[in-house]
mmCIF file of C-alpha atoms in Angstrom:
data_model
loop_
_atom_site.group_PDB
_atom_site.id
_atom_site.type_symbol
_atom_site.label_atom_id
_atom_site.label_comp_id
_atom_site.label_asym_id
_atom_site.label_seq_id
_atom_site.Cartn_x
_atom_site.Cartn_y
_atom_site.Cartn_z
ATOM 1 C CA MET P 1 -145.075 71.313 38.823
ATOM 2 C CA PRO P 2 -146.448 71.808 35.710
ATOM 3 C CA ARG P 3 -146.859 75.295 34.785
ATOM 4 C CA GLU P 4 -149.937 77.040 35.378
ATOM 5 C CA SER P 5 -152.856 77.198 32.140
ATOM 6 C CA ILE P 6 -154.682 81.207 32.207
ATOM 7 C CA GLU P 7 -158.079 79.629 33.138
ATOM 8 C CA THR P 8 -156.318 78.782 36.822
ATOM 9 C CA VAL P 9 -154.442 81.898 37.128
ATOM 10 C CA GLN P 10 -157.319 83.853 36.223
ATOM 11 C CA MET P 11 -159.603 82.274 38.518
ATOM 12 C CA ARG P 12 -156.943 81.901 41.575
ATOM 13 C CA THR P 13 -157.221 86.217 40.993
ATOM 14 C CA LYS P 14 -160.807 86.611 40.662
ATOM 15 C CA TYR P 15 -162.093 84.471 43.759
ATOM 16 C CA GLY P 16 -159.444 83.594 45.855
ATOM 17 C CA SER P 17 -160.085 86.108 47.990
ATOM 18 C CA MET P 18 -163.625 85.467 48.334
ATOM 19 C CA ILE P 19 -163.216 82.753 49.728
ATOM 20 C CA GLN P 20 -160.620 83.681 52.374
ATOM 21 C CA ASP P 21 -162.484 85.728 53.682
ATOM 22 C CA LEU P 22 -165.795 83.676 53.886
ATOM 23 C CA LEU P 23 -163.384 80.970 55.381
ATOM 24 C CA ARG P 24 -161.807 84.515 58.141
ATOM 25 C CA GLU P 25 -166.004 84.374 58.679
ATOM 26 C CA CYS P 26 -167.226 80.976 59.490
ATOM 27 C CA ARG P 27 -163.505 81.239 62.194
ATOM 28 C CA ASN P 28 -164.542 83.750 63.944
ATOM 29 C CA PRO P 29 -164.112 83.536 67.443
ATOM 30 C CA LYS P 30 -168.139 84.291 68.179
ATOM 31 C CA ASN P 31 -168.972 80.863 66.538
ATOM 32 C CA SER P 32 -167.031 79.198 68.918
ATOM 33 C CA GLN P 33 -170.288 79.869 71.707
ATOM 34 C CA LEU P 34 -172.215 77.371 69.807
ATOM 35 C CA GLY P 35 -170.931 74.234 71.995
ATOM 36 C CA HIS P 36 -170.508 71.296 69.729
ATOM 37 C CA THR P 37 -172.287 71.492 67.153
ATOM 38 C CA ARG P 38 -172.569 70.349 63.335
ATOM 39 C CA TRP P 39 -171.030 73.833 62.575
ATOM 40 C CA GLU P 40 -168.377 73.518 64.629
ATOM 41 C CA ASP P 41 -167.388 70.024 62.756
ATOM 42 C CA SER P 42 -167.006 71.838 59.943
ATOM 43 C CA LEU P 43 -164.561 73.952 60.905
ATOM 44 C CA THR P 44 -162.036 71.987 62.633
ATOM 45 C CA LEU P 45 -162.605 70.255 58.647
ATOM 46 C CA LEU P 46 -161.929 73.468 56.667
ATOM 47 C CA ASN P 47 -158.848 74.801 58.790
ATOM 48 C CA ARG P 48 -158.406 71.064 57.984
ATOM 49 C CA ILE P 49 -158.589 71.824 54.154
ATOM 50 C CA PHE P 50 -157.404 75.547 54.470
ATOM 51 C CA PRO P 51 -154.919 76.391 56.830
ATOM 52 C CA ALA P 52 -155.288 79.841 57.179
ATOM 53 C CA ASP P 53 -151.835 81.058 56.177
ATOM 54 C CA ARG P 54 -152.128 78.435 52.764
ATOM 55 C CA ASP P 55 -152.786 79.855 50.156
ATOM 56 C CA ILE P 56 -156.526 78.551 48.803
ATOM 57 C CA PRO P 57 -155.216 75.493 45.720
ATOM 58 C CA ILE P 58 -157.018 75.980 42.472
ATOM 59 C CA ALA P 59 -156.921 73.175 40.358
ATOM 60 C CA ARG P 60 -154.787 72.914 36.944
ATOM 61 C CA ILE P 61 -157.604 73.535 34.099
ATOM 62 C CA GLY P 62 -156.819 72.157 30.765
ATOM 63 C CA PRO P 63 -159.365 71.852 27.370
ATOM 64 C CA ILE P 64 -160.822 68.604 27.513
ATOM 65 C CA SER P 65 -159.589 68.910 23.107
ATOM 66 C CA THR P 66 -156.072 68.362 24.558
ATOM 67 C CA ARG P 67 -156.203 65.654 26.094
ATOM 68 C CA ALA P 68 -154.193 67.616 28.441
ATOM 69 C CA ASP P 69 -153.082 64.823 31.177
ATOM 70 C CA ASP P 70 -151.490 67.214 33.624
ATOM 71 C CA ALA P 71 -155.144 68.567 34.193
ATOM 72 C CA ASP P 72 -157.090 68.075 37.623
ATOM 73 C CA VAL P 73 -160.456 68.977 35.417
ATOM 74 C CA TRP P 74 -161.436 69.458 32.367
ATOM 75 C CA TYR P 75 -163.900 72.229 30.964
ATOM 76 C CA THR P 76 -164.862 72.003 27.452
ATOM 77 C CA THR P 77 -167.727 73.968 25.177
ATOM 78 C CA GLU P 78 -171.720 71.715 24.682
ATOM 79 C CA ASP P 79 -171.131 70.994 20.763
ATOM 80 C CA ASP P 80 -167.695 69.748 22.112
ATOM 81 C CA ILE P 81 -168.623 67.222 24.429
ATOM 82 C CA GLU P 82 -171.263 65.875 22.416
ATOM 83 C CA ARG P 83 -169.008 65.460 19.781
ATOM 84 C CA MET P 84 -166.425 63.224 21.388
ATOM 85 C CA MET P 85 -168.785 61.127 23.223
ATOM 86 C CA ALA P 86 -170.269 60.063 19.757
ATOM 87 C CA GLN P 87 -167.071 59.200 18.527
ATOM 88 C CA ASN P 88 -167.268 56.497 22.399
ATOM 89 C CA PHE P 89 -164.491 59.289 24.054
ATOM 90 C CA ILE P 90 -164.504 58.507 27.613
ATOM 91 C CA LEU P 91 -164.465 60.993 30.533
ATOM 92 C CA ARG P 92 -161.407 60.393 33.088
ATOM 93 C CA LYS P 93 -161.271 63.472 34.550
ATOM 94 C CA PRO P 94 -164.038 65.735 35.867
ATOM 95 C CA THR P 95 -165.328 68.287 33.791
ATOM 96 C CA VAL P 96 -166.785 71.015 33.642
ATOM 97 C CA VAL P 97 -169.271 72.590 30.421
ATOM 98 C CA ARG P 98 -168.780 76.555 30.664
ATOM 99 C CA SER P 99 -171.470 78.889 31.157
ATOM 100 C CA ARG P 100 -174.183 77.241 29.383
ATOM 101 C CA GLN P 101 -176.623 79.394 28.437
ATOM 102 C CA LEU P 102 -180.236 77.843 30.262
ATOM 103 C CA GLY P 103 -183.093 79.928 28.452
ATOM 104 C CA ARG P 104 -184.665 80.371 31.574
ATOM 105 C CA ARG P 105 -186.660 83.598 32.824
ATOM 106 C CA GLY P 106 -187.267 83.985 36.795
ATOM 107 C CA GLN P 107 -184.215 82.778 37.849
ATOM 108 C CA GLY P 108 -183.660 83.584 41.064
ATOM 109 C CA LEU P 109 -184.106 82.360 45.129
ATOM 110 C CA ASP P 110 -187.574 84.267 45.168
ATOM 111 C CA HIS P 111 -188.682 82.126 42.404
ATOM 112 C CA PHE P 112 -186.874 78.894 44.270
ATOM 113 C CA LEU P 113 -189.174 79.315 47.166
ATOM 114 C CA GLU P 114 -192.454 79.817 45.342
ATOM 115 C CA ALA P 115 -191.441 76.735 43.487
ATOM 116 C CA LEU P 116 -191.084 74.792 46.403
ATOM 117 C CA ASN P 117 -193.902 76.669 48.297
ATOM 118 C CA ASP P 118 -196.207 75.030 45.352
ATOM 119 C CA HIS P 119 -194.998 71.521 45.702
ATOM 120 C CA PHE P 120 -194.486 70.600 49.325
ATOM 121 C CA GLY P 121 -196.062 73.884 50.903
ATOM 122 C CA ASP P 122 -197.762 71.022 53.769
ATOM 123 C CA SER P 123 -194.904 68.782 53.969
ATOM 124 C CA LYS P 124 -191.072 68.486 55.247
ATOM 125 C CA VAL P 125 -187.972 68.984 53.561
ATOM 126 C CA ASP P 126 -185.191 67.377 55.112
ATOM 127 C CA VAL P 127 -182.976 69.647 55.798
ATOM 128 C CA GLN P 128 -179.011 69.644 57.076
ATOM 129 C CA ASP P 129 -179.071 72.087 59.914
ATOM 130 C CA PRO P 130 -175.256 73.105 60.986
ATOM 131 C CA SER P 131 -176.326 74.510 64.689
ATOM 132 C CA THR P 132 -177.554 70.822 65.799
ATOM 133 C CA LYS P 133 -175.751 68.109 67.249
ATOM 134 C CA LYS P 134 -177.370 65.710 64.381
ATOM 135 C CA LYS P 135 -175.548 64.668 61.785
ATOM 136 C CA ALA P 136 -178.305 63.380 59.609
ATOM 137 C CA ALA P 137 -181.196 65.503 58.430
ATOM 138 C CA VAL P 138 -183.736 67.297 59.595
ATOM 139 C CA SER P 139 -187.063 66.673 58.435
ATOM 140 C CA SER P 140 -188.519 70.375 59.227
ATOM 141 C CA PRO P 141 -191.909 71.600 58.255
ATOM 142 C CA VAL P 142 -191.117 73.555 54.247
ATOM 143 C CA CYS P 143 -192.919 76.483 55.521
ATOM 144 C CA ASP P 144 -190.297 76.773 58.846
ATOM 145 C CA VAL P 145 -187.148 76.415 56.257
ATOM 146 C CA ILE P 146 -188.957 79.141 53.819
ATOM 147 C CA GLY P 147 -189.097 81.762 56.595
ATOM 148 C CA ARG P 148 -185.927 80.737 57.504
ATOM 149 C CA ILE P 149 -184.506 80.884 53.847
ATOM 150 C CA ARG P 150 -185.668 84.267 53.487
ATOM 151 C CA GLU P 151 -184.126 86.081 56.571
ATOM 152 C CA GLY P 152 -181.405 85.200 55.262
ATOM 153 C CA ALA P 153 -178.177 83.423 56.926
ATOM 154 C CA ASP P 154 -175.503 85.316 58.943
ATOM 155 C CA ILE P 155 -172.679 83.473 60.427
ATOM 156 C CA PRO P 156 -170.995 86.586 62.154
ATOM 157 C CA ALA P 157 -174.987 86.835 64.657
ATOM 158 C CA GLY P 158 -175.088 83.327 64.561
ATOM 159 C CA ARG P 159 -177.469 82.124 62.055
ATOM 160 C CA LEU P 160 -175.937 78.905 60.382
ATOM 161 C CA PRO P 161 -176.465 78.455 56.704
ATOM 162 C CA ILE P 162 -178.214 75.525 56.104
ATOM 163 C CA ASN P 163 -177.686 73.011 52.791
ATOM 164 C CA LEU P 164 -180.931 71.171 51.577
ATOM 165 C CA LEU P 165 -179.788 68.094 49.290
ATOM 166 C CA ASN P 166 -182.689 65.449 49.417
ATOM 167 C CA LEU P 167 -185.526 67.572 46.728
ATOM 168 C CA LYS P 168 -186.740 66.709 43.475
ATOM 169 C CA TYR P 169 -186.421 68.358 39.915
ATOM 170 C CA LEU P 170 -189.170 71.119 40.917
ATOM 171 C CA GLY P 171 -189.483 72.016 36.899
ATOM 172 C CA GLN P 172 -190.154 70.497 33.669
ATOM 173 C CA VAL P 173 -187.170 70.230 31.821
ATOM 174 C CA PRO P 174 -183.768 69.648 33.554
ATOM 175 C CA PRO P 175 -180.557 71.296 31.804
ATOM 176 C CA ALA P 176 -179.381 68.139 31.297
ATOM 177 C CA PRO P 177 -176.199 67.743 29.270
ATOM 178 C CA ALA P 178 -177.515 66.867 25.611
ATOM 179 C CA PHE P 179 -174.961 63.892 25.945
ATOM 180 C CA LEU P 180 -176.365 62.408 27.831
ATOM 181 C CA ASN P 181 -179.145 61.184 25.292
ATOM 182 C CA LEU P 182 -176.717 59.402 23.342
ATOM 183 C CA ARG P 183 -177.593 55.662 23.908
ATOM 184 C CA ARG P 184 -174.214 54.798 26.259
ATOM 185 C CA PHE P 185 -175.775 56.713 28.906
ATOM 186 C CA ASP P 186 -179.130 55.428 29.368
ATOM 187 C CA VAL P 187 -178.357 52.252 31.646
ATOM 188 C CA LEU P 188 -180.354 54.230 34.745
ATOM 189 C CA PRO P 189 -183.408 54.593 32.638
ATOM 190 C CA ALA P 190 -183.803 51.148 31.104
ATOM 191 C CA ILE P 191 -183.009 49.144 34.785
ATOM 192 C CA SER P 192 -185.442 51.616 35.821
ATOM 193 C CA SER P 193 -187.908 50.186 32.678
ATOM 194 C CA ARG P 194 -187.000 46.872 32.878
ATOM 195 C CA LEU P 195 -187.465 46.452 36.834
ATOM 196 C CA GLU P 196 -190.769 48.514 36.866
ATOM 197 C CA ALA P 197 -192.384 46.196 34.707
ATOM 198 C CA GLU P 198 -191.142 43.587 37.042
ATOM 199 C CA PHE P 199 -192.541 44.473 39.596
ATOM 200 C CA THR P 200 -195.355 45.646 38.904
ATOM 201 C CA GLY P 201 -196.323 42.980 35.758
ATOM 202 C CA ARG P 202 -196.802 45.003 33.540
ATOM 203 C CA ALA P 203 -194.497 45.985 30.522
ATOM 204 C CA ILE P 204 -195.733 48.174 28.634
ATOM 205 C CA ALA P 205 -193.393 50.689 26.499
ATOM 206 C CA GLY P 206 -196.053 53.731 26.756
ATOM 207 C CA LYS P 207 -197.928 56.196 29.797
ATOM 208 C CA ARG P 208 -199.122 54.394 32.532
ATOM 209 C CA GLY P 209 -202.872 55.078 32.188
ATOM 210 C CA HIS P 210 -203.535 53.740 36.162
ATOM 211 C CA ALA P 211 -201.990 54.236 39.488
ATOM 212 C CA MET P 212 -198.979 51.454 40.054
ATOM 213 C CA MET P 213 -198.713 49.475 43.343
ATOM 214 C CA VAL P 214 -196.571 47.705 43.935
ATOM 215 C CA GLU P 215 -196.048 45.649 47.188
ATOM 216 C CA ALA P 216 -193.268 45.031 48.808
ATOM 217 C CA ARG P 217 -190.765 46.353 46.951
ATOM 218 C CA GLU P 218 -189.510 49.806 46.434
ATOM 219 C CA ILE P 219 -189.457 51.975 43.221
ATOM 220 C CA ASP P 220 -187.085 54.098 44.176
ATOM 221 C CA LEU P 221 -184.419 54.266 41.168
ATOM 222 C CA ASP P 222 -185.973 57.282 39.467
ATOM 223 C CA ARG P 223 -185.346 59.589 42.540
ATOM 224 C CA SER P 224 -181.204 59.056 41.058
ATOM 225 C CA LEU P 225 -182.259 60.554 37.606
ATOM 226 C CA THR P 226 -182.480 63.662 38.040
ATOM 227 C CA PHE P 227 -182.554 66.073 41.463
ATOM 228 C CA SER P 228 -182.479 69.756 42.505
ATOM 229 C CA LEU P 229 -180.260 71.154 45.464
ATOM 230 C CA PHE P 230 -180.072 74.791 48.200
ATOM 231 C CA ALA P 231 -177.081 75.583 50.716
ATOM 232 C CA GLN P 232 -177.065 79.212 51.811
ATOM 233 C CA ARG P 233 -173.060 80.711 51.930
ATOM 234 C CA GLY P 234 -170.952 79.153 53.843
ATOM 235 C CA ALA P 235 -173.103 76.359 53.986
ATOM 236 C CA PHE P 236 -170.325 72.941 53.840
ATOM 237 C CA THR P 237 -170.518 69.102 52.923
ATOM 238 C CA GLY P 238 -167.704 67.500 53.694
ATOM 239 C CA PHE P 239 -166.098 64.774 51.306
ATOM 240 C CA HIS P 240 -167.600 62.025 49.656
ATOM 241 C CA VAL P 241 -168.361 59.442 46.926
ATOM 242 C CA ASP P 242 -171.905 59.936 44.553
ATOM 243 C CA SER P 243 -174.079 56.688 44.756
ATOM 244 C CA PRO P 244 -174.859 54.829 42.258
ATOM 245 C CA ASP P 245 -172.671 56.703 39.846
ATOM 246 C CA ALA P 246 -171.912 59.761 37.703
ATOM 247 C CA THR P 247 -173.147 62.433 38.161
ATOM 248 C CA TRP P 248 -173.404 66.196 36.437
ATOM 249 C CA VAL P 249 -174.435 68.861 38.616
ATOM 250 C CA CYS P 250 -175.338 72.448 36.728
ATOM 251 C CA LEU P 251 -175.004 75.694 38.546
ATOM 252 C CA GLU P 252 -178.638 78.168 37.957
ATOM 253 C CA TRP P 253 -177.564 80.670 39.811
ATOM 254 C CA GLY P 254 -174.847 81.599 42.709
ATOM 255 C CA LEU P 255 -171.454 79.999 43.986
ATOM 256 C CA LYS P 256 -169.745 77.017 44.387
ATOM 257 C CA LEU P 257 -166.374 75.272 45.645
ATOM 258 C CA TRP P 258 -165.188 72.323 44.448
ATOM 259 C CA ILE P 259 -162.960 70.473 46.586
ATOM 260 C CA PHE P 260 -161.741 67.608 45.039
ATOM 261 C CA ALA P 261 -158.819 65.081 47.279
ATOM 262 C CA THR P 262 -156.088 64.721 44.546
ATOM 263 C CA ASP P 263 -154.235 61.907 46.220
ATOM 264 C CA THR P 264 -156.146 58.713 46.781
ATOM 265 C CA ASN P 265 -153.975 55.350 46.144
ATOM 266 C CA GLU P 266 -154.914 52.477 48.316
ATOM 267 C CA SER P 267 -154.123 54.535 52.152
ATOM 268 C CA GLU P 268 -155.684 57.156 51.500
ATOM 269 C CA MET P 269 -159.186 55.145 50.647
ATOM 270 C CA VAL P 270 -158.647 52.768 53.515
ATOM 271 C CA LYS P 271 -158.955 56.194 56.137
ATOM 272 C CA PHE P 272 -161.146 57.778 53.991
ATOM 273 C CA THR P 273 -163.298 54.325 54.588
ATOM 274 C CA ASP P 274 -162.802 54.623 58.497
ATOM 275 C CA GLU P 275 -163.037 58.501 59.142
ATOM 276 C CA GLY P 276 -166.111 58.881 56.639
ATOM 277 C CA ASP P 277 -166.785 62.464 56.023
ATOM 278 C CA ASN P 278 -164.859 63.122 59.118
ATOM 279 C CA TRP P 279 -161.880 62.423 56.651
ATOM 280 C CA VAL P 280 -159.528 65.138 54.862
ATOM 281 C CA PRO P 281 -156.850 63.365 52.174
ATOM 282 C CA ASP P 282 -153.385 65.129 52.530
ATOM 283 C CA SER P 283 -154.185 66.758 48.924
ATOM 284 C CA VAL P 284 -157.179 69.250 47.665
ATOM 285 C CA VAL P 285 -157.333 70.934 44.578
ATOM 286 C CA ALA P 286 -160.810 73.336 43.336
ATOM 287 C CA ILE P 287 -162.595 74.840 41.113
ATOM 288 C CA VAL P 288 -165.265 77.755 41.386
ATOM 289 C CA LEU P 289 -168.685 76.862 39.819
ATOM 290 C CA GLU P 290 -169.922 79.786 38.443
ATOM 291 C CA PRO P 291 -173.224 80.484 37.204
ATOM 292 C CA GLY P 292 -174.500 77.783 33.047
ATOM 293 C CA ASP P 293 -171.395 75.702 34.619
ATOM 294 C CA THR P 294 -171.833 72.290 34.479
ATOM 295 C CA LEU P 295 -169.751 70.112 36.151
ATOM 296 C CA ILE P 296 -169.893 66.841 35.155
ATOM 297 C CA MET P 297 -168.304 63.106 37.679
ATOM 298 C CA PRO P 298 -167.464 60.464 35.058
ATOM 299 C CA SER P 299 -168.966 56.832 35.370
ATOM 300 C CA ALA P 300 -166.842 53.971 36.841
ATOM 301 C CA GLN P 301 -164.368 56.387 39.169
ATOM 302 C CA LEU P 302 -164.123 57.105 42.799
ATOM 303 C CA LEU P 303 -164.343 60.635 42.840
ATOM 304 C CA PRO P 304 -164.349 61.488 46.568
ATOM 305 C CA HIS P 305 -165.284 65.725 46.997
ATOM 306 C CA ALA P 306 -166.082 68.054 49.299
ATOM 307 C CA VAL P 307 -168.732 71.196 48.607
ATOM 308 C CA LEU P 308 -168.698 75.033 49.966
ATOM 309 C CA THR P 309 -171.350 77.408 49.018
ATOM 310 C CA LEU P 310 -170.288 80.541 48.714
ATOM 311 C CA ALA P 311 -173.356 81.996 47.747
ATOM 312 C CA ASP P 312 -176.840 81.187 47.794
ATOM 313 C CA SER P 313 -176.589 78.540 45.440
ATOM 314 C CA ARG P 314 -179.249 76.305 43.873
ATOM 315 C CA MET P 315 -178.340 73.676 41.418
ATOM 316 C CA THR P 316 -179.996 70.732 39.298
ATOM 317 C CA GLY P 317 -178.394 67.009 38.619
ATOM 318 C CA GLY P 318 -179.082 63.782 38.082
ATOM 319 C CA MET P 319 -176.918 60.570 37.930
ATOM 320 C CA PHE P 320 -175.528 58.665 34.748
ATOM 321 C CA MET P 321 -173.756 55.265 33.782
ATOM 322 C CA ASP P 322 -172.090 54.636 30.991
ATOM 323 C CA ALA P 323 -172.044 51.067 28.387
ATOM 324 C CA LEU P 324 -168.225 51.240 27.909
ATOM 325 C CA ARG P 325 -167.587 51.978 31.741
ATOM 326 C CA ILE P 326 -170.268 49.091 32.738
ATOM 327 C CA LEU P 327 -168.217 46.370 34.657
ATOM 328 C CA GLU P 328 -166.390 48.886 35.931
ATOM 329 C CA SER P 329 -169.577 51.376 37.493
ATOM 330 C CA ILE P 330 -170.787 47.768 39.321
ATOM 331 C CA GLU P 331 -167.309 47.894 40.701
ATOM 332 C CA LYS P 332 -167.909 50.663 41.779
ATOM 333 C CA LEU P 333 -171.455 50.718 43.444
ATOM 334 C CA LEU P 334 -169.748 47.120 45.319
ATOM 335 C CA TRP P 335 -167.017 48.545 46.879
ATOM 336 C CA ILE P 336 -169.287 51.880 47.896
ATOM 337 C CA SER P 337 -172.251 49.009 49.515
ATOM 338 C CA ILE P 338 -169.760 48.039 51.767
ATOM 339 C CA ARG P 339 -168.101 51.127 52.515
ATOM 340 C CA PRO P 340 -171.421 52.897 53.385
ATOM 341 C CA SER P 341 -169.812 55.188 55.176
ATOM 342 C CA VAL P 342 -167.951 57.339 52.049
ATOM 343 C CA SER P 343 -171.271 58.642 50.883
ATOM 344 C CA ASN P 344 -174.111 60.535 52.057
ATOM 345 C CA GLU P 345 -176.659 58.684 50.120
ATOM 346 C CA SER P 346 -178.028 55.721 49.938
ATOM 347 C CA ILE P 347 -177.935 52.992 47.117
ATOM 348 C CA PRO P 348 -181.661 53.027 44.909
ATOM 349 C CA LEU P 349 -182.434 49.686 46.454
ATOM 350 C CA GLN P 350 -183.966 48.670 42.674
ATOM 351 C CA LEU P 351 -179.359 47.613 42.051
ATOM 352 C CA LEU P 352 -179.172 46.149 44.842
#
């Protein structure tokens, strides 16, 4: 068994008790009075992933600079990963860009709720509500959701945490990793531009001077390029893979427990296909994302993961493809397309 890194030990010391406290709170017998709901399903999964009598399995963390093969997750800096990517380095493990300085003012819950109201105050938003019996997200008026978030989740009192997974990015400049500006990572934006020109009959390299109307064809790839996420403390999302390909997510505030399946052999993936987000792998490892951390999940790889929110959190993220692995990415896309149960989002129609 490889020796644990200092970073792994520090993470377990810093967050192990916090995670266990949240799990005990979720297991409170009072919550069983809610009947059969999404919350009950989530508790069943959490109890299987993290049995009460075991320590939290923190991932083996290693520096990307050493290309440590025995690490579950690489950690790096913005400068180091940008330099490596410029030399055609291929990322093959989940990687965290550590504690970026976001350079933003007004961060926090109030700022987020004000932005949500400014953008969508008279609209509806998709909400994962664990107090319902439906797996599908519930469409709720934004004003009601804002009120519920302001009230705050209180698991012992029966106010269960909600999850907003289908938000547009609310801002001007998303905090994407700088290396994504390299030409090899321009695959999805280029596809989007080409297909938009094909479907509209207007191949114009510039801003549109008029509204775009597309008949009988949905233009939906852009929605994958950037997105925003919000979840309250205790919100849980079961195991899934991201579609269409690689993902980056930056934690703007809060705390997230990211849980990875460590054994993705053929028999486990068959179970995953059959069970979807009810699947629990034989073994897992986890990391805690802190404010400013950016998690990058590599292109062309199937990385089943689940997420538990440790503190009210907002994330910004996006999707990308790597031209150096484009054939493998297409294989991944095809694999997901015939196994839709493994992803919590549909493949953009423009890629089908």
